[in-house]
Amino acid sequence: MAMALTMKHSIYRSSWESKCKVILLALLILVTGASGTSGGGAAANTTITSSEATNNNSNYSVTYDRRSLIVNGHRKLLISASIHYPRSVPAMWPGLVQLAKEGGADVIETYVFWNGHEPFPGKYYFGGRYDLVKFCKIVQQAGMYMILRIGPFIAAEWNFGGIPVWLHYVPGTIFRTDNEPFKHYMQNFMTFIVNLMKQERLFASQGGPIILAQVENEYGFYEAAYGDGGKRYALWAAKMAVSQNTGVPWIMCEQFDAPIEVIDTCNLFYCDQFTPLSPNKPKIWTENWPGWFKTFGASDPHRPPEDIAFSVARFFQKGGSVQNYYMYHGGTNFGRTSGGPFITTSYDYEAPIDEYGLARFPKWEHLKQLHKAIKLCEHALLNNEPTLLSLGPLQEADVYEDASGGSCAAFLANTDDKNDKVVIFRKMSYNLPAWSVSILPDCRNVVFNTAKVSSQTSLVEMIPSDLQPSSASPVRGLKGLQWEVFEEIAGIWGNADFIRRGFVDHINTTKDTTDYLWYTTSLFVDENEESLINGSNAILQVESKGHVLHVFINKMFQATASGNGSVPSFKLRSPISLKAGKNEISLLSMTMGLQNAGSFYEWVGAGLTSVKVEGFKNGTVDLSSNTWTYKVGLKGESLRIYQGYGLNSKMWVPTSAPPKGQPLTWYKAVVNAPPGDEPVGLDMIHMGKGMAWLNGEEIGRYWPRKSSKNDKCVLQCDYRGKFSPNKCNKGCGEPTQRWYHVPRSWFKPAGNILVIFEEIGGDLTQIKFSLRKVSSICAHVPEDHPPHDLEHLQHGEIEKNIGKPTLKLKCPTNTRVSLVTFASFGTPTGTCGSYTEGNCHDPNSVSLINKACMNQSECAVELSNRNFNMGLCPNTTKNLAVEVQCS
């Protein structure tokens, strides 16, 4: 249910009742012991149970030992998927959760977003995208578990790391150290969230889905900078969290001195070599990054599915028990929620589910198959000690087998990042591609290899759809889409907020209530200056701590400059046009999201530090110590003309044609919803920089800033070898973000009000909605691919299930194969969208695929003599590659 509330920090059971239960439970543990294991365990359990556990049969315990979590007495090997509720909309949540479940996830993980829930001290909000309870109950209804990472510091490329900006201005506050004001507010929020979850009976100890909770986040990277205060704070945070009596274990990720009360966990691209601090704690991977975030002006990171699968298989091979994808669905940084600075509005993360809610193929399907293969090994993995066998210099096997031979699972790994290897395991020969793991749930048959991707690939396009005028538009008498405009003043509007000699810090002045801060001063130029006489320009030099600056001289836009995601500060050197006499220098400083991590990160500032003008006969003029007039924000923001009553303000002026290239202008149009039900993006490629809204909802910042053509990009990524964020980049020389997600649930059938604020000038007539559609699907299967149908494979049927490698295609919902654009069995080359026949080709390939797949919503084609000439090209590994269109 949606909630906007202020809740007293109360205990939902009487303190006397809770104390009695703790005493009784302690006595019970002393009398009966606390094993809680299922099958053969490795070590005595550390048992975590709930002080709230009653005779309610729906309640269940969550315990652990060094091998795994134990839920209600049963060991669990868990696949978790990060989905952040504020980065999508409630209408998307059920579909996202279900798609994660279909992909093989058991658990949904999310942070809790403090600054979204407590925008003002003691005033809480849980409506709309911040309806945490509703999100948790959707997960529960899907039959899945939850990991609730309360933090409340979260980093997450989220504005200010999730901590409310107002807390920075509470006197004496220092974030994330042994500081009383910070600890006070942190504990208040933590307690509030825990009590809310208890009230809704959402912890596992109450029959709810939450099996783990997290306090703090990656503090180990920064603790040393805070000295002894950091150590005291980490210990306090752990004890404070445990004292909340949630009845589930608490975790601390990347906490290198985690107290014994909590489980320390790993956040890296690879966590197979991670070992918990205590031998009695399970091996948990809270963040496996299947992609990476983007910053405006940078190219697109890409992590191939082969490497992700390799990292996951290695983790479970080496004793892992809980693995979480951060992110499984990244979503969108709506409004001004992105951090960084310079994090894009899109938080797609190249995750298995894309920003718009569509499964990303082949990544989603390849990982789904991996999860199925690992689950086939679950009993053997969780109930036996591994035996490590060397199969070569960089090849090894981990074998999990019970003494009776009743269960056995093996992982064969080749960590050579260049060469395929043939290894002998139990007197049988296995081919291991470079940088891969083969999974043998019965220690004999390979059901999955991380490097062999047989899953279909989708080509997804953004299909343009012109903005259609709505009959509900208030503008009458003109044909076509009608725009209304409101023009900002370049400089101080209304009364100045204050006047001061020299510069103030941007963030300390705006307190993040807006991105915008005006700095204005004046410069007198003598009419006899040579630059005026000979027509040359003076040179403006500006230095800024960040993040973006637009320069207006005498109300005219003249220059812009910015930092980037690596270095927010910048220097500007630009010619400017001045006139004889008094010149108004108006500098619009902007933030692009606040710092979200780092030691003492809350003290990182922004804004101007130096302004000079050179080119005068008496030398350079330093304006830094001038008297400057300041104004926080824009007039349109103050009037809130982008939502509510402001949408009908008389300030809006109809125009027969929207001005092109005009800075500091608000635009409004009333449009119909785009046709169909496909996800929608707003195409802003022809705009400059600004923000957008639909029906008062914040789409977010837009900026089609291009990455450098000199960035290192690749046409095809080599998955082999350790991944880093810059290894496999794409999109050099292209806009980092062209399209901006507009959730379908924000649209009405007609009368949708689109508002754009453009800072530096663009072409409104080129703005379009775009529909996200799958244009083609492809699959590529080699004849030596593991011949098991993982979709329906059960553990006891592995020997019976051995068949032939099979190519499978499945069209999007409500579509069928309408055209076979490529099919070749032999040695085809290329990738989806660019396949070509090789020297070896079965000429019957196209006709066979047509027969098997045309007009079908899905089809499967076996690589067998019945279908193809398997004798083609002897001594060559043949492949079947197919591309089709669905409609």
mmCIF file of N, CA and C in Angstrom, residues 560-613:
data_model
loop_
_atom_site.group_PDB
_atom_site.id
_atom_site.type_symbol
_atom_site.label_atom_id
_atom_site.label_comp_id
_atom_site.label_asym_id
_atom_site.label_seq_id
_atom_site.Cartn_x
_atom_site.Cartn_y
_atom_site.Cartn_z
ATOM 1 N N THR A 560 30.204 27.540 -22.605
ATOM 2 C CA THR A 560 29.859 26.534 -21.600
ATOM 3 C C THR A 560 31.077 25.660 -21.354
ATOM 4 N N ALA A 561 31.157 25.102 -20.166
ATOM 5 C CA ALA A 561 32.272 24.214 -19.820
ATOM 6 C C ALA A 561 31.804 23.282 -18.710
ATOM 7 N N SER A 562 32.510 22.180 -18.558
ATOM 8 C CA SER A 562 32.128 21.219 -17.517
ATOM 9 C C SER A 562 33.293 20.316 -17.183
ATOM 10 N N GLY A 563 33.160 19.657 -16.036
ATOM 11 C CA GLY A 563 34.069 18.585 -15.693
ATOM 12 C C GLY A 563 33.541 17.283 -16.254
ATOM 13 N N ASN A 564 33.933 16.178 -15.618
ATOM 14 C CA ASN A 564 33.434 14.881 -16.060
ATOM 15 C C ASN A 564 33.397 13.935 -14.871
ATOM 16 N N GLY A 565 33.004 12.701 -15.117
ATOM 17 C CA GLY A 565 32.842 11.739 -14.036
ATOM 18 C C GLY A 565 34.117 11.398 -13.310
ATOM 19 N N SER A 566 35.259 11.630 -13.937
ATOM 20 C CA SER A 566 36.549 11.354 -13.287
ATOM 21 C C SER A 566 37.079 12.578 -12.559
ATOM 22 N N VAL A 567 36.935 13.748 -13.183
ATOM 23 C CA VAL A 567 37.441 15.002 -12.598
ATOM 24 C C VAL A 567 36.327 16.041 -12.704
ATOM 25 N N PRO A 568 35.559 16.256 -11.628
ATOM 26 C CA PRO A 568 34.443 17.210 -11.700
ATOM 27 C C PRO A 568 34.874 18.661 -11.903
ATOM 28 N N SER A 569 36.068 19.013 -11.418
ATOM 29 C CA SER A 569 36.529 20.395 -11.561
ATOM 30 C C SER A 569 36.950 20.657 -13.004
ATOM 31 N N PHE A 570 36.998 21.941 -13.370
ATOM 32 C CA PHE A 570 37.358 22.272 -14.756
ATOM 33 C C PHE A 570 37.844 23.709 -14.833
ATOM 34 N N LYS A 571 38.453 24.011 -15.971
ATOM 35 C CA LYS A 571 38.859 25.372 -16.301
ATOM 36 C C LYS A 571 38.254 25.752 -17.639
ATOM 37 N N LEU A 572 37.793 26.969 -17.739
ATOM 38 C CA LEU A 572 37.239 27.500 -18.988
ATOM 39 C C LEU A 572 38.123 28.633 -19.478
ATOM 40 N N ARG A 573 38.420 28.620 -20.758
ATOM 41 C CA ARG A 573 39.116 29.735 -21.409
ATOM 42 C C ARG A 573 38.397 29.971 -22.723
ATOM 43 N N SER A 574 37.698 31.114 -22.811
ATOM 44 C CA SER A 574 36.840 31.326 -23.977
ATOM 45 C C SER A 574 36.786 32.802 -24.339
ATOM 46 N N PRO A 575 36.789 33.109 -25.644
ATOM 47 C CA PRO A 575 36.591 34.505 -26.065
ATOM 48 C C PRO A 575 35.170 34.956 -25.743
ATOM 49 N N ILE A 576 35.040 36.211 -25.357
ATOM 50 C CA ILE A 576 33.714 36.773 -25.067
ATOM 51 C C ILE A 576 33.592 38.138 -25.717
ATOM 52 N N SER A 577 32.372 38.523 -26.021
ATOM 53 C CA SER A 577 32.102 39.832 -26.628
ATOM 54 C C SER A 577 31.669 40.807 -25.544
ATOM 55 N N LEU A 578 32.397 41.910 -25.448
ATOM 56 C CA LEU A 578 32.087 42.946 -24.478
ATOM 57 C C LEU A 578 31.735 44.241 -25.204
ATOM 58 N N LYS A 579 31.136 45.160 -24.499
ATOM 59 C CA LYS A 579 30.778 46.458 -25.064
ATOM 60 C C LYS A 579 31.427 47.560 -24.226
ATOM 61 N N ALA A 580 31.467 48.743 -24.756
ATOM 62 C CA ALA A 580 31.981 49.878 -23.983
ATOM 63 C C ALA A 580 31.019 50.190 -22.848
ATOM 64 N N GLY A 581 31.584 50.444 -21.689
ATOM 65 C CA GLY A 581 30.771 50.742 -20.523
ATOM 66 C C GLY A 581 30.580 49.525 -19.641
ATOM 67 N N LYS A 582 29.439 49.472 -18.972
ATOM 68 C CA LYS A 582 29.170 48.420 -18.001
ATOM 69 C C LYS A 582 28.721 47.136 -18.692
ATOM 70 N N ASN A 583 29.360 46.020 -18.331
ATOM 71 C CA ASN A 583 29.006 44.700 -18.853
ATOM 72 C C ASN A 583 28.558 43.802 -17.702
ATOM 73 N N GLU A 584 27.431 43.139 -17.902
ATOM 74 C CA GLU A 584 26.925 42.227 -16.880
ATOM 75 C C GLU A 584 27.472 40.821 -17.135
ATOM 76 N N ILE A 585 28.182 40.304 -16.168
ATOM 77 C CA ILE A 585 28.744 38.952 -16.251
ATOM 78 C C ILE A 585 27.852 38.033 -15.416
ATOM 79 N N SER A 586 27.118 37.151 -16.066
ATOM 80 C CA SER A 586 26.210 36.240 -15.371
ATOM 81 C C SER A 586 26.659 34.799 -15.638
ATOM 82 N N LEU A 587 27.032 34.132 -14.576
ATOM 83 C CA LEU A 587 27.560 32.773 -14.697
ATOM 84 C C LEU A 587 26.603 31.819 -13.991
ATOM 85 N N LEU A 588 26.047 30.885 -14.758
ATOM 86 C CA LEU A 588 25.110 29.903 -14.211
ATOM 87 C C LEU A 588 25.877 28.618 -13.902
ATOM 88 N N SER A 589 26.055 28.361 -12.615
ATOM 89 C CA SER A 589 26.758 27.168 -12.162
ATOM 90 C C SER A 589 25.739 26.056 -11.914
ATOM 91 N N MET A 590 26.113 24.814 -12.252
ATOM 92 C CA MET A 590 25.198 23.688 -12.106
ATOM 93 C C MET A 590 25.891 22.500 -11.471
ATOM 94 N N THR A 591 25.144 21.778 -10.666
ATOM 95 C CA THR A 591 25.603 20.475 -10.184
ATOM 96 C C THR A 591 24.968 19.385 -11.038
ATOM 97 N N MET A 592 25.648 18.245 -11.097
ATOM 98 C CA MET A 592 25.151 17.087 -11.843
ATOM 99 C C MET A 592 25.118 15.881 -10.906
ATOM 100 N N GLY A 593 24.419 16.047 -9.783
ATOM 101 C CA GLY A 593 24.395 14.989 -8.773
ATOM 102 C C GLY A 593 25.541 15.196 -7.803
ATOM 103 N N LEU A 594 25.300 14.893 -6.542
ATOM 104 C CA LEU A 594 26.331 15.104 -5.524
ATOM 105 C C LEU A 594 27.177 13.853 -5.344
ATOM 106 N N GLN A 595 28.364 14.087 -4.795
ATOM 107 C CA GLN A 595 29.288 12.994 -4.494
ATOM 108 C C GLN A 595 28.554 11.904 -3.722
ATOM 109 N N ASN A 596 28.829 10.630 -4.072
ATOM 110 C CA ASN A 596 28.084 9.554 -3.413
ATOM 111 C C ASN A 596 28.962 8.566 -2.641
ATOM 112 N N ALA A 597 30.254 8.822 -2.558
ATOM 113 C CA ALA A 597 31.126 7.915 -1.808
ATOM 114 C C ALA A 597 32.462 8.602 -1.568
ATOM 115 N N GLY A 598 33.263 7.970 -0.700
ATOM 116 C CA GLY A 598 34.588 8.483 -0.393
ATOM 117 C C GLY A 598 34.693 8.930 1.052
ATOM 118 N N SER A 599 35.907 9.023 1.539
ATOM 119 C CA SER A 599 36.130 9.511 2.896
ATOM 120 C C SER A 599 35.763 10.996 2.966
ATOM 121 N N PHE A 600 34.975 11.363 3.966
ATOM 122 C CA PHE A 600 34.558 12.753 4.168
ATOM 123 C C PHE A 600 33.933 13.350 2.906
ATOM 124 N N TYR A 601 33.231 12.519 2.151
ATOM 125 C CA TYR A 601 32.719 12.966 0.852
ATOM 126 C C TYR A 601 31.712 14.106 0.976
ATOM 127 N N GLU A 602 31.072 14.234 2.145
ATOM 128 C CA GLU A 602 30.049 15.276 2.290
ATOM 129 C C GLU A 602 30.640 16.678 2.249
ATOM 130 N N TRP A 603 31.969 16.774 2.356
ATOM 131 C CA TRP A 603 32.617 18.079 2.349
ATOM 132 C C TRP A 603 33.100 18.480 0.959
ATOM 133 N N VAL A 604 32.898 17.637 -0.022
ATOM 134 C CA VAL A 604 33.308 17.967 -1.395
ATOM 135 C C VAL A 604 32.367 19.033 -1.944
ATOM 136 N N GLY A 605 32.924 20.135 -2.385
ATOM 137 C CA GLY A 605 32.107 21.255 -2.830
ATOM 138 C C GLY A 605 32.003 21.366 -4.327
ATOM 139 N N ALA A 606 31.425 22.477 -4.765
ATOM 140 C CA ALA A 606 31.273 22.782 -6.189
ATOM 141 C C ALA A 606 31.188 24.297 -6.335
ATOM 142 N N GLY A 607 31.313 24.765 -7.576
ATOM 143 C CA GLY A 607 31.165 26.194 -7.834
ATOM 144 C C GLY A 607 32.477 26.900 -8.137
ATOM 145 N N LEU A 608 32.375 28.189 -8.392
ATOM 146 C CA LEU A 608 33.492 28.981 -8.903
ATOM 147 C C LEU A 608 34.573 29.222 -7.859
ATOM 148 N N THR A 609 35.816 29.257 -8.332
ATOM 149 C CA THR A 609 36.953 29.603 -7.474
ATOM 150 C C THR A 609 37.795 30.731 -8.055
ATOM 151 N N SER A 610 37.652 30.997 -9.352
ATOM 152 C CA SER A 610 38.435 32.075 -9.961
ATOM 153 C C SER A 610 37.755 32.528 -11.252
ATOM 154 N N VAL A 611 37.666 33.857 -11.451
ATOM 155 C CA VAL A 611 37.158 34.426 -12.702
ATOM 156 C C VAL A 611 38.061 35.585 -13.098
ATOM 157 N N LYS A 612 38.624 35.515 -14.295
ATOM 158 C CA LYS A 612 39.499 36.566 -14.794
ATOM 159 C C LYS A 612 39.150 36.870 -16.241
ATOM 160 N N VAL A 613 39.451 38.103 -16.660
ATOM 161 C CA VAL A 613 39.277 38.491 -18.053
ATOM 162 C C VAL A 613 40.590 39.094 -18.530
#
